[in-house]
Amino acid sequence: MPTQTPALVAESAGAAFTTRLIERRDLRDDDVAIEIAYAGICHSDIHQVREEWGKASFPMVPGHEIAGVVTAVGAGVTAVQVGDRVGVGCMVDSCGECEFCKDGFEQHCTRGAVMTYNGIGYDGDPTLGGYSRSVVVSERFACPIPDGIGLDEAAPLLCAGITTYSPLRRWGVGPGSRVAVVGMGGLGHMGVKLAVAMGAQVSVLSRSDAKAADSLALGAVEHVATSDLATMKARRNYFDLVLNTVSADLDIELYLGLVKPRGVVANVGLPTDPYRVRPGRLIGTSKVLAGSNIGGIPETREMLAFCAEHKIGAQVETITADEVTEAYDKVVAGKVRYRYVIDVSTINAAQG
């Protein structure tokens, strides 16, 4: 019989969270059961709960930044043992047979990767995410969390970490690279940490100087307010890579002007309106305007090992279950430094 676990549930679009029991499936041969310790609040959780990205499925249990400990394994599991510290990110299944899955890009699975929440599994059941006490996933999607990273600061690595690590790796960031990170938030602060650890000279581009001290403390060489037109002009044709982490409707041509010929503007934010780019802004100097969608499981495991080696974790504020609804408004207002994580031990069936 399926097991029950307490979870935070949004019953409809924009609703405050309540707590009730949800069901987790019986273990299949390749499944692992995980007792969740912490779940990060990603801005995409807010977009989906509030139906800002289109129609969503309710009741919804968000959460795809999950860190916990394995409590049981299926009969065929070989890579994970009871007691292992593991994380689960944005996906919980894929076909495993298409060219993209075989190459380690499960997020591009031709059958369609199964998202951790607000998705439909191959069995036809809706997926329910990490704002809960436990979860069951295929062992392929349970990524080992190395010793030395606390589970609280590890949870956001499963989305914010891999989302910024992947484009930095893809575009060859390393010693001597000049990287600009647009936005100093949940994604942006991880982009800064990772690029600095890769040896890059990192600049933060933000709307104001409010977070300048934080940027420098994380290793950036400068924090530039985008309203400072003189400094922005001085950075034209300067960077190898601009990593845009914000979902605002930016003048993307302005940021293309900041990269060198053959440079890259890589976008991981999802604005509501299309970018407007004249082809000549790309062709004339062979620049690249790119997108990047999380990362595959092999790269996620690589990222976690890299973070352990360089002693990198997310900068987190831990909250309890009854603070989550209010935390959503604080995230939108930019009041978190820099990722809320839910102590899921505070979720119990008597709440709400």
mmCIF file of C-alpha atoms in Angstrom:
data_model
loop_
_atom_site.group_PDB
_atom_site.id
_atom_site.type_symbol
_atom_site.label_atom_id
_atom_site.label_comp_id
_atom_site.label_asym_id
_atom_site.label_seq_id
_atom_site.Cartn_x
_atom_site.Cartn_y
_atom_site.Cartn_z
ATOM 1 C CA MET A 1 0.000 0.000 0.000
ATOM 2 C CA PRO A 2 1.218 3.563 -0.685
ATOM 3 C CA THR A 3 2.544 5.402 2.357
ATOM 4 C CA GLN A 4 1.283 8.745 3.600
ATOM 5 C CA THR A 5 3.420 11.752 4.502
ATOM 6 C CA PRO A 6 2.624 15.295 5.648
ATOM 7 C CA ALA A 7 3.066 17.988 2.998
ATOM 8 C CA LEU A 8 2.418 21.654 2.331
ATOM 9 C CA VAL A 9 -0.318 21.891 -0.284
ATOM 10 C CA ALA A 10 -1.581 24.761 -2.451
ATOM 11 C CA GLU A 11 -5.160 23.769 -3.210
ATOM 12 C CA SER A 12 -5.623 26.354 -5.980
ATOM 13 C CA ALA A 13 -3.710 29.064 -7.822
ATOM 14 C CA GLY A 14 -2.366 31.652 -5.388
ATOM 15 C CA ALA A 15 -3.804 29.923 -2.320
ATOM 16 C CA ALA A 16 -2.070 30.000 1.043
ATOM 17 C CA PHE A 17 -0.472 26.707 2.000
ATOM 18 C CA THR A 18 -2.243 24.194 4.177
ATOM 19 C CA THR A 19 -0.879 20.934 5.533
ATOM 20 C CA ARG A 20 -2.356 17.524 4.895
ATOM 21 C CA LEU A 21 -1.307 13.964 4.187
ATOM 22 C CA ILE A 22 -0.333 12.961 0.662
ATOM 23 C CA GLU A 23 0.497 9.530 -0.728
ATOM 24 C CA ARG A 24 3.873 8.250 -1.886
ATOM 25 C CA ARG A 25 3.987 5.115 -4.030
ATOM 26 C CA ASP A 26 5.262 1.736 -2.973
ATOM 27 C CA LEU A 27 8.907 1.196 -3.836
ATOM 28 C CA ARG A 28 9.531 -0.149 -7.309
ATOM 29 C CA ASP A 29 12.671 -2.199 -7.944
ATOM 30 C CA ASP A 30 14.697 0.906 -8.879
ATOM 31 C CA ASP A 31 13.196 3.304 -6.316
ATOM 32 C CA VAL A 32 14.599 4.932 -3.207
ATOM 33 C CA ALA A 33 12.602 6.445 -0.353
ATOM 34 C CA ILE A 34 14.047 9.648 1.078
ATOM 35 C CA GLU A 35 13.329 11.330 4.387
ATOM 36 C CA ILE A 36 13.569 14.989 3.414
ATOM 37 C CA ALA A 37 15.470 17.330 5.724
ATOM 38 C CA TYR A 38 15.280 20.582 3.782
ATOM 39 C CA ALA A 39 13.496 21.908 0.714
ATOM 40 C CA GLY A 40 14.556 25.137 -0.974
ATOM 41 C CA ILE A 41 12.087 27.742 -2.197
ATOM 42 C CA CYS A 42 12.877 28.441 -5.840
ATOM 43 C CA HIS A 43 11.256 31.432 -7.558
ATOM 44 C CA SER A 44 9.860 28.971 -10.098
ATOM 45 C CA ASP A 45 7.803 27.458 -7.236
ATOM 46 C CA ILE A 46 6.134 30.841 -6.855
ATOM 47 C CA HIS A 47 5.562 31.240 -10.590
ATOM 48 C CA GLN A 48 3.839 27.863 -10.746
ATOM 49 C CA VAL A 49 1.767 28.160 -7.569
ATOM 50 C CA ARG A 50 0.545 31.543 -8.807
ATOM 51 C CA GLU A 51 0.015 30.267 -12.379
ATOM 52 C CA GLU A 52 2.330 32.917 -13.792
ATOM 53 C CA TRP A 53 3.713 30.457 -16.356
ATOM 54 C CA GLY A 54 0.340 29.266 -17.603
ATOM 55 C CA LYS A 55 -2.173 26.750 -16.347
ATOM 56 C CA ALA A 56 -0.931 24.525 -13.543
ATOM 57 C CA SER A 57 -2.245 21.387 -11.860
ATOM 58 C CA PHE A 58 -3.786 21.559 -8.388
ATOM 59 C CA PRO A 59 -3.637 20.563 -5.606
ATOM 60 C CA MET A 60 0.110 21.251 -5.860
ATOM 61 C CA VAL A 61 3.013 20.362 -3.597
ATOM 62 C CA PRO A 62 5.959 22.434 -4.887
ATOM 63 C CA GLY A 63 9.642 21.895 -4.250
ATOM 64 C CA HIS A 64 12.477 20.693 -6.469
ATOM 65 C CA GLU A 65 15.440 21.571 -4.251
ATOM 66 C CA ILE A 66 15.420 18.553 -1.989
ATOM 67 C CA ALA A 67 18.042 17.261 0.438
ATOM 68 C CA GLY A 68 17.626 14.325 2.771
ATOM 69 C CA VAL A 69 18.607 10.795 3.766
ATOM 70 C CA VAL A 70 17.702 7.480 2.134
ATOM 71 C CA THR A 71 15.443 5.378 4.350
ATOM 72 C CA ALA A 72 14.628 2.422 2.061
ATOM 73 C CA VAL A 73 15.629 1.060 -1.346
ATOM 74 C CA GLY A 74 13.988 -1.154 -3.951
ATOM 75 C CA ALA A 75 15.172 -4.680 -4.651
ATOM 76 C CA GLY A 76 17.121 -3.682 -7.758
ATOM 77 C CA VAL A 77 18.874 -0.594 -6.381
ATOM 78 C CA THR A 78 22.654 -0.784 -6.487
ATOM 79 C CA ALA A 79 23.995 2.798 -6.433
ATOM 80 C CA VAL A 80 22.333 4.056 -3.237
ATOM 81 C CA GLN A 81 22.177 2.637 0.277
ATOM 82 C CA VAL A 82 20.034 3.301 3.314
ATOM 83 C CA GLY A 83 21.616 6.150 5.262
ATOM 84 C CA ASP A 84 23.104 7.908 2.226
ATOM 85 C CA ARG A 85 22.713 11.682 1.985
ATOM 86 C CA VAL A 86 21.105 12.526 -1.346
ATOM 87 C CA GLY A 87 19.504 15.363 -3.225
ATOM 88 C CA VAL A 88 16.699 15.502 -5.779
ATOM 89 C CA GLY A 89 16.357 18.330 -8.261
ATOM 90 C CA CYS A 90 13.903 19.341 -10.958
ATOM 91 C CA MET A 91 13.392 15.861 -12.464
ATOM 92 C CA VAL A 92 12.370 12.500 -11.048
ATOM 93 C CA ASP A 93 12.241 10.354 -14.178
ATOM 94 C CA SER A 94 13.044 10.148 -17.885
ATOM 95 C CA CYS A 95 12.939 7.418 -20.496
ATOM 96 C CA GLY A 96 16.629 6.546 -20.077
ATOM 97 C CA GLU A 97 16.753 5.288 -23.666
ATOM 98 C CA CYS A 98 16.765 8.283 -26.027
ATOM 99 C CA GLU A 99 19.948 9.936 -27.288
ATOM 100 C CA PHE A 100 19.667 12.777 -24.776
ATOM 101 C CA CYS A 101 19.178 10.517 -21.769
ATOM 102 C CA LYS A 102 22.099 8.341 -22.858
ATOM 103 C CA ASP A 103 24.266 11.448 -23.222
ATOM 104 C CA GLY A 104 23.346 12.672 -19.736
ATOM 105 C CA PHE A 105 20.912 15.396 -20.780
ATOM 106 C CA GLU A 106 17.789 13.934 -19.218
ATOM 107 C CA GLN A 107 16.161 17.367 -19.124
ATOM 108 C CA HIS A 108 15.837 17.095 -22.923
ATOM 109 C CA CYS A 109 14.383 13.566 -22.924
ATOM 110 C CA THR A 110 12.455 13.009 -26.156
ATOM 111 C CA ARG A 111 9.633 11.295 -24.271
ATOM 112 C CA GLY A 112 9.590 14.186 -21.836
ATOM 113 C CA ALA A 113 11.352 14.302 -18.500
ATOM 114 C CA VAL A 114 9.051 13.888 -15.521
ATOM 115 C CA MET A 115 9.227 17.020 -13.400
ATOM 116 C CA THR A 116 9.433 16.728 -9.621
ATOM 117 C CA TYR A 117 6.120 18.529 -9.154
ATOM 118 C CA ASN A 118 3.315 19.906 -11.312
ATOM 119 C CA GLY A 119 4.067 17.068 -13.720
ATOM 120 C CA ILE A 120 2.655 13.708 -14.705
ATOM 121 C CA GLY A 121 4.628 10.519 -14.206
ATOM 122 C CA TYR A 122 4.798 7.792 -16.824
ATOM 123 C CA ASP A 123 2.287 5.918 -14.666
ATOM 124 C CA GLY A 124 -0.226 8.731 -15.204
ATOM 125 C CA ASP A 125 -0.122 9.986 -11.613
ATOM 126 C CA PRO A 126 0.618 13.654 -10.804
ATOM 127 C CA THR A 127 3.973 14.401 -9.220
ATOM 128 C CA LEU A 128 4.153 16.063 -5.816
ATOM 129 C CA GLY A 129 7.316 17.810 -4.732
ATOM 130 C CA GLY A 130 9.630 18.415 -1.830
ATOM 131 C CA TYR A 131 7.555 20.552 0.535
ATOM 132 C CA SER A 132 6.899 17.273 2.326
ATOM 133 C CA ARG A 133 8.425 14.915 4.846
ATOM 134 C CA SER A 134 9.367 12.211 2.350
ATOM 135 C CA VAL A 135 9.586 11.407 -1.344
ATOM 136 C CA VAL A 136 10.073 8.340 -3.552
ATOM 137 C CA VAL A 137 12.119 8.585 -6.763
ATOM 138 C CA SER A 138 14.082 6.400 -9.144
ATOM 139 C CA GLU A 139 17.657 5.892 -7.930
ATOM 140 C CA ARG A 140 18.927 7.537 -11.145
ATOM 141 C CA PHE A 141 17.607 10.870 -9.880
ATOM 142 C CA ALA A 142 18.945 10.649 -6.323
ATOM 143 C CA CYS A 143 22.283 12.488 -6.409
ATOM 144 C CA PRO A 144 24.829 11.864 -3.642
ATOM 145 C CA ILE A 145 25.520 14.893 -1.436
ATOM 146 C CA PRO A 146 29.172 14.725 -0.394
ATOM 147 C CA ASP A 147 30.235 15.098 3.215
ATOM 148 C CA GLY A 148 31.208 18.634 4.063
ATOM 149 C CA ILE A 149 28.077 20.256 2.646
ATOM 150 C CA GLY A 150 25.250 20.749 5.122
ATOM 151 C CA LEU A 151 21.902 19.452 3.907
ATOM 152 C CA ASP A 152 20.381 22.914 4.363
ATOM 153 C CA GLU A 153 22.918 24.648 2.119
ATOM 154 C CA ALA A 154 22.943 21.686 -0.277
ATOM 155 C CA ALA A 155 19.221 21.732 -1.066
ATOM 156 C CA PRO A 156 19.342 24.825 -3.343
ATOM 157 C CA LEU A 157 22.275 23.366 -5.247
ATOM 158 C CA LEU A 158 19.835 20.907 -6.833
ATOM 159 C CA CYS A 159 18.281 23.745 -8.855
ATOM 160 C CA ALA A 160 20.028 27.092 -8.325
ATOM 161 C CA GLY A 161 23.412 25.392 -8.259
ATOM 162 C CA ILE A 162 23.092 23.262 -11.369
ATOM 163 C CA THR A 163 21.195 25.970 -13.273
ATOM 164 C CA THR A 164 24.176 28.313 -12.988
ATOM 165 C CA TYR A 165 26.939 25.672 -13.077
ATOM 166 C CA SER A 166 25.809 24.218 -16.390
ATOM 167 C CA PRO A 167 26.217 27.340 -18.592
ATOM 168 C CA LEU A 168 29.467 28.270 -16.871
ATOM 169 C CA ARG A 169 30.865 24.850 -17.761
ATOM 170 C CA ARG A 170 29.349 24.769 -21.243
ATOM 171 C CA TRP A 171 30.928 28.078 -22.226
ATOM 172 C CA GLY A 172 34.366 27.244 -20.838
ATOM 173 C CA VAL A 173 34.643 29.531 -17.837
ATOM 174 C CA GLY A 174 38.001 29.179 -16.128
ATOM 175 C CA PRO A 175 41.083 31.108 -15.003
ATOM 176 C CA GLY A 176 41.321 34.373 -16.901
ATOM 177 C CA SER A 177 37.653 34.452 -17.922
ATOM 178 C CA ARG A 178 35.696 37.637 -17.378
ATOM 179 C CA VAL A 179 32.162 36.844 -16.281
ATOM 180 C CA ALA A 180 29.276 39.169 -15.489
ATOM 181 C CA VAL A 181 26.391 37.826 -13.423
ATOM 182 C CA VAL A 182 23.156 39.744 -13.919
ATOM 183 C CA GLY A 183 21.102 39.723 -10.744
ATOM 184 C CA MET A 184 22.183 39.006 -7.173
ATOM 185 C CA GLY A 185 19.488 36.649 -5.962
ATOM 186 C CA GLY A 186 18.977 32.947 -5.424
ATOM 187 C CA LEU A 187 20.468 32.061 -8.799
ATOM 188 C CA GLY A 188 22.851 34.991 -9.071
ATOM 189 C CA HIS A 189 24.661 34.442 -5.794
ATOM 190 C CA MET A 190 25.349 30.831 -6.819
ATOM 191 C CA GLY A 191 26.596 32.018 -10.214
ATOM 192 C CA VAL A 192 29.066 34.307 -8.456
ATOM 193 C CA LYS A 193 30.298 31.616 -6.076
ATOM 194 C CA LEU A 194 30.757 29.026 -8.803
ATOM 195 C CA ALA A 195 32.413 31.331 -11.346
ATOM 196 C CA VAL A 196 34.846 32.621 -8.707
ATOM 197 C CA ALA A 197 35.723 29.023 -7.750
ATOM 198 C CA MET A 198 36.377 28.281 -11.438
ATOM 199 C CA GLY A 199 38.980 31.047 -11.437
ATOM 200 C CA ALA A 200 37.034 33.741 -13.280
ATOM 201 C CA GLN A 201 37.106 37.471 -12.679
ATOM 202 C CA VAL A 202 33.486 38.109 -11.767
ATOM 203 C CA SER A 203 31.407 41.285 -11.922
ATOM 204 C CA VAL A 204 27.853 41.569 -10.605
ATOM 205 C CA LEU A 205 25.365 43.690 -12.549
ATOM 206 C CA SER A 206 22.386 44.717 -10.445
ATOM 207 C CA ARG A 207 19.667 47.366 -10.444
ATOM 208 C CA SER A 208 21.268 49.195 -7.526
ATOM 209 C CA ASP A 209 24.222 49.150 -5.133
ATOM 210 C CA ALA A 210 22.131 47.664 -2.316
ATOM 211 C CA LYS A 211 23.879 44.289 -2.465
ATOM 212 C CA ALA A 212 27.366 45.553 -3.352
ATOM 213 C CA ALA A 213 28.923 44.438 -0.075
ATOM 214 C CA ASP A 214 27.478 40.954 -0.518
ATOM 215 C CA SER A 215 28.823 40.684 -4.065
ATOM 216 C CA LEU A 216 32.338 41.564 -2.971
ATOM 217 C CA ALA A 217 32.130 39.237 0.032
ATOM 218 C CA LEU A 218 31.326 36.341 -2.331
ATOM 219 C CA GLY A 219 34.434 37.079 -4.397
ATOM 220 C CA ALA A 220 33.245 39.419 -7.144
ATOM 221 C CA VAL A 221 35.779 42.066 -8.161
ATOM 222 C CA GLU A 222 33.081 44.697 -8.660
ATOM 223 C CA HIS A 223 29.365 45.361 -8.285
ATOM 224 C CA VAL A 224 27.952 47.605 -10.997
ATOM 225 C CA ALA A 225 24.567 49.285 -10.767
ATOM 226 C CA THR A 226 23.036 49.047 -14.231
ATOM 227 C CA SER A 227 21.765 52.596 -13.783
ATOM 228 C CA ASP A 228 25.414 53.746 -13.738
ATOM 229 C CA LEU A 229 25.549 54.403 -17.470
ATOM 230 C CA ALA A 230 29.171 55.548 -17.478
ATOM 231 C CA THR A 231 30.420 52.297 -15.922
ATOM 232 C CA MET A 232 28.160 50.215 -18.120
ATOM 233 C CA LYS A 233 29.548 51.988 -21.186
ATOM 234 C CA ALA A 234 33.091 51.341 -19.987
ATOM 235 C CA ARG A 235 32.304 47.603 -19.890
ATOM 236 C CA ARG A 236 31.335 47.341 -23.558
ATOM 237 C CA ASN A 237 33.069 44.452 -25.368
ATOM 238 C CA TYR A 238 34.637 43.460 -22.039
ATOM 239 C CA PHE A 239 33.210 40.139 -20.832
ATOM 240 C CA ASP A 240 33.611 36.619 -22.182
ATOM 241 C CA LEU A 241 30.265 35.583 -20.700
ATOM 242 C CA VAL A 242 27.253 37.393 -19.301
ATOM 243 C CA LEU A 243 25.115 35.042 -17.201
ATOM 244 C CA ASN A 244 21.623 36.514 -16.958
ATOM 245 C CA THR A 245 19.810 35.068 -13.948
ATOM 246 C CA VAL A 246 16.830 37.432 -13.772
ATOM 247 C CA SER A 247 13.348 37.031 -15.191
ATOM 248 C CA ALA A 248 12.892 40.746 -15.900
ATOM 249 C CA ASP A 249 12.162 42.020 -19.391
ATOM 250 C CA LEU A 250 15.651 43.357 -20.064
ATOM 251 C CA ASP A 251 17.006 45.255 -23.041
ATOM 252 C CA ILE A 252 19.019 42.235 -24.087
ATOM 253 C CA GLU A 253 20.929 44.161 -26.754
ATOM 254 C CA LEU A 254 22.473 46.236 -23.953
ATOM 255 C CA TYR A 255 23.935 43.066 -22.455
ATOM 256 C CA LEU A 256 25.065 41.735 -25.826
ATOM 257 C CA GLY A 257 27.079 44.927 -26.099
ATOM 258 C CA LEU A 258 28.983 43.999 -22.946
ATOM 259 C CA VAL A 259 30.512 40.793 -24.320
ATOM 260 C CA LYS A 260 33.560 40.581 -26.545
ATOM 261 C CA PRO A 261 33.304 39.449 -30.154
ATOM 262 C CA ARG A 262 32.463 35.728 -30.022
ATOM 263 C CA GLY A 263 31.259 36.239 -26.456
ATOM 264 C CA VAL A 264 28.097 34.732 -24.983
ATOM 265 C CA VAL A 265 25.026 36.020 -23.186
ATOM 266 C CA ALA A 266 23.523 32.946 -21.478
ATOM 267 C CA ASN A 267 20.015 33.232 -20.083
ATOM 268 C CA VAL A 268 18.607 31.127 -17.261
ATOM 269 C CA GLY A 269 15.817 33.505 -16.225
ATOM 270 C CA LEU A 270 12.388 33.313 -17.880
ATOM 271 C CA PRO A 271 10.905 36.756 -18.613
ATOM 272 C CA THR A 272 7.297 37.107 -19.664
ATOM 273 C CA ASP A 273 7.946 39.015 -22.900
ATOM 274 C CA PRO A 274 10.134 38.019 -25.882
ATOM 275 C CA TYR A 275 13.610 39.463 -26.252
ATOM 276 C CA ARG A 276 14.060 41.917 -29.110
ATOM 277 C CA VAL A 277 17.358 41.370 -30.929
ATOM 278 C CA ARG A 278 18.424 42.674 -34.301
ATOM 279 C CA PRO A 279 20.364 39.947 -36.135
ATOM 280 C CA GLY A 280 23.162 42.382 -36.868
ATOM 281 C CA ARG A 281 23.915 42.608 -33.141
ATOM 282 C CA LEU A 282 24.861 38.931 -33.288
ATOM 283 C CA ILE A 283 26.254 38.536 -36.771
ATOM 284 C CA GLY A 284 28.509 41.589 -36.837
ATOM 285 C CA THR A 285 30.704 40.351 -33.988
ATOM 286 C CA SER A 286 29.819 36.636 -33.991
ATOM 287 C CA LYS A 287 28.195 36.846 -30.562
ATOM 288 C CA VAL A 288 25.980 34.156 -29.079
ATOM 289 C CA LEU A 289 22.622 34.615 -27.349
ATOM 290 C CA ALA A 290 21.968 31.342 -25.548
ATOM 291 C CA GLY A 291 19.591 29.656 -23.142
ATOM 292 C CA SER A 292 20.342 26.974 -20.595
ATOM 293 C CA ASN A 293 17.882 24.609 -18.909
ATOM 294 C CA ILE A 294 19.051 23.201 -15.555
ATOM 295 C CA GLY A 295 21.467 20.308 -16.214
ATOM 296 C CA GLY A 296 21.501 16.559 -16.593
ATOM 297 C CA ILE A 297 22.117 14.107 -13.795
ATOM 298 C CA PRO A 298 25.832 13.445 -14.558
ATOM 299 C CA GLU A 299 26.498 17.191 -14.556
ATOM 300 C CA THR A 300 24.495 17.625 -11.350
ATOM 301 C CA ARG A 301 26.646 15.015 -9.646
ATOM 302 C CA GLU A 302 29.745 16.763 -11.006
ATOM 303 C CA MET A 303 28.483 20.086 -9.643
ATOM 304 C CA LEU A 304 27.917 18.641 -6.175
ATOM 305 C CA ALA A 305 31.446 17.207 -6.136
ATOM 306 C CA PHE A 306 32.829 20.566 -7.313
ATOM 307 C CA CYS A 307 30.958 22.360 -4.535
ATOM 308 C CA ALA A 308 32.301 19.944 -1.927
ATOM 309 C CA GLU A 309 35.851 20.391 -3.225
ATOM 310 C CA HIS A 310 35.586 24.176 -3.081
ATOM 311 C CA LYS A 311 33.481 24.305 0.102
ATOM 312 C CA ILE A 312 30.548 25.940 -1.666
ATOM 313 C CA GLY A 313 26.979 25.897 -0.438
ATOM 314 C CA ALA A 314 24.016 28.162 -0.954
ATOM 315 C CA GLN A 315 23.585 31.092 1.409
ATOM 316 C CA VAL A 316 20.356 30.191 3.149
ATOM 317 C CA GLU A 317 17.759 31.385 5.648
ATOM 318 C CA THR A 318 15.948 28.477 7.293
ATOM 319 C CA ILE A 319 12.213 28.853 7.896
ATOM 320 C CA THR A 320 9.427 26.729 9.318
ATOM 321 C CA ALA A 321 6.374 25.380 7.510
ATOM 322 C CA ASP A 322 4.071 28.114 8.795
ATOM 323 C CA GLU A 323 6.328 30.805 7.317
ATOM 324 C CA VAL A 324 6.233 29.606 3.712
ATOM 325 C CA THR A 325 3.238 31.590 2.472
ATOM 326 C CA GLU A 326 4.764 34.825 3.788
ATOM 327 C CA ALA A 327 8.179 33.822 2.446
ATOM 328 C CA TYR A 328 6.788 33.794 -1.096
ATOM 329 C CA ASP A 329 6.013 37.507 -0.866
ATOM 330 C CA LYS A 330 9.460 38.193 0.580
ATOM 331 C CA VAL A 331 11.151 36.347 -2.292
ATOM 332 C CA VAL A 332 9.240 38.422 -4.840
ATOM 333 C CA ALA A 333 10.235 41.578 -2.951
ATOM 334 C CA GLY A 334 13.907 40.547 -2.968
ATOM 335 C CA LYS A 335 14.130 40.380 0.826
ATOM 336 C CA VAL A 336 15.855 37.006 1.197
ATOM 337 C CA ARG A 337 19.638 36.559 1.423
ATOM 338 C CA TYR A 338 19.684 34.406 -0.706
ATOM 339 C CA ARG A 339 17.592 31.271 -0.528
ATOM 340 C CA TYR A 340 14.869 30.255 1.864
ATOM 341 C CA VAL A 341 14.979 26.598 2.849
ATOM 342 C CA ILE A 342 12.144 24.908 4.687
ATOM 343 C CA ASP A 343 12.946 22.753 7.693
ATOM 344 C CA VAL A 344 10.463 20.075 6.698
ATOM 345 C CA SER A 345 10.494 18.493 10.137
ATOM 346 C CA THR A 346 8.142 21.364 11.021
ATOM 347 C CA ILE A 347 5.517 20.059 8.575
ATOM 348 C CA ASN A 348 2.967 17.984 10.426
ATOM 349 C CA ALA A 349 -0.529 16.813 9.647
ATOM 350 C CA ALA A 350 -2.063 18.862 12.462
ATOM 351 C CA GLN A 351 -1.119 22.170 10.844
ATOM 352 C CA GLY A 352 -3.273 24.231 8.517
#
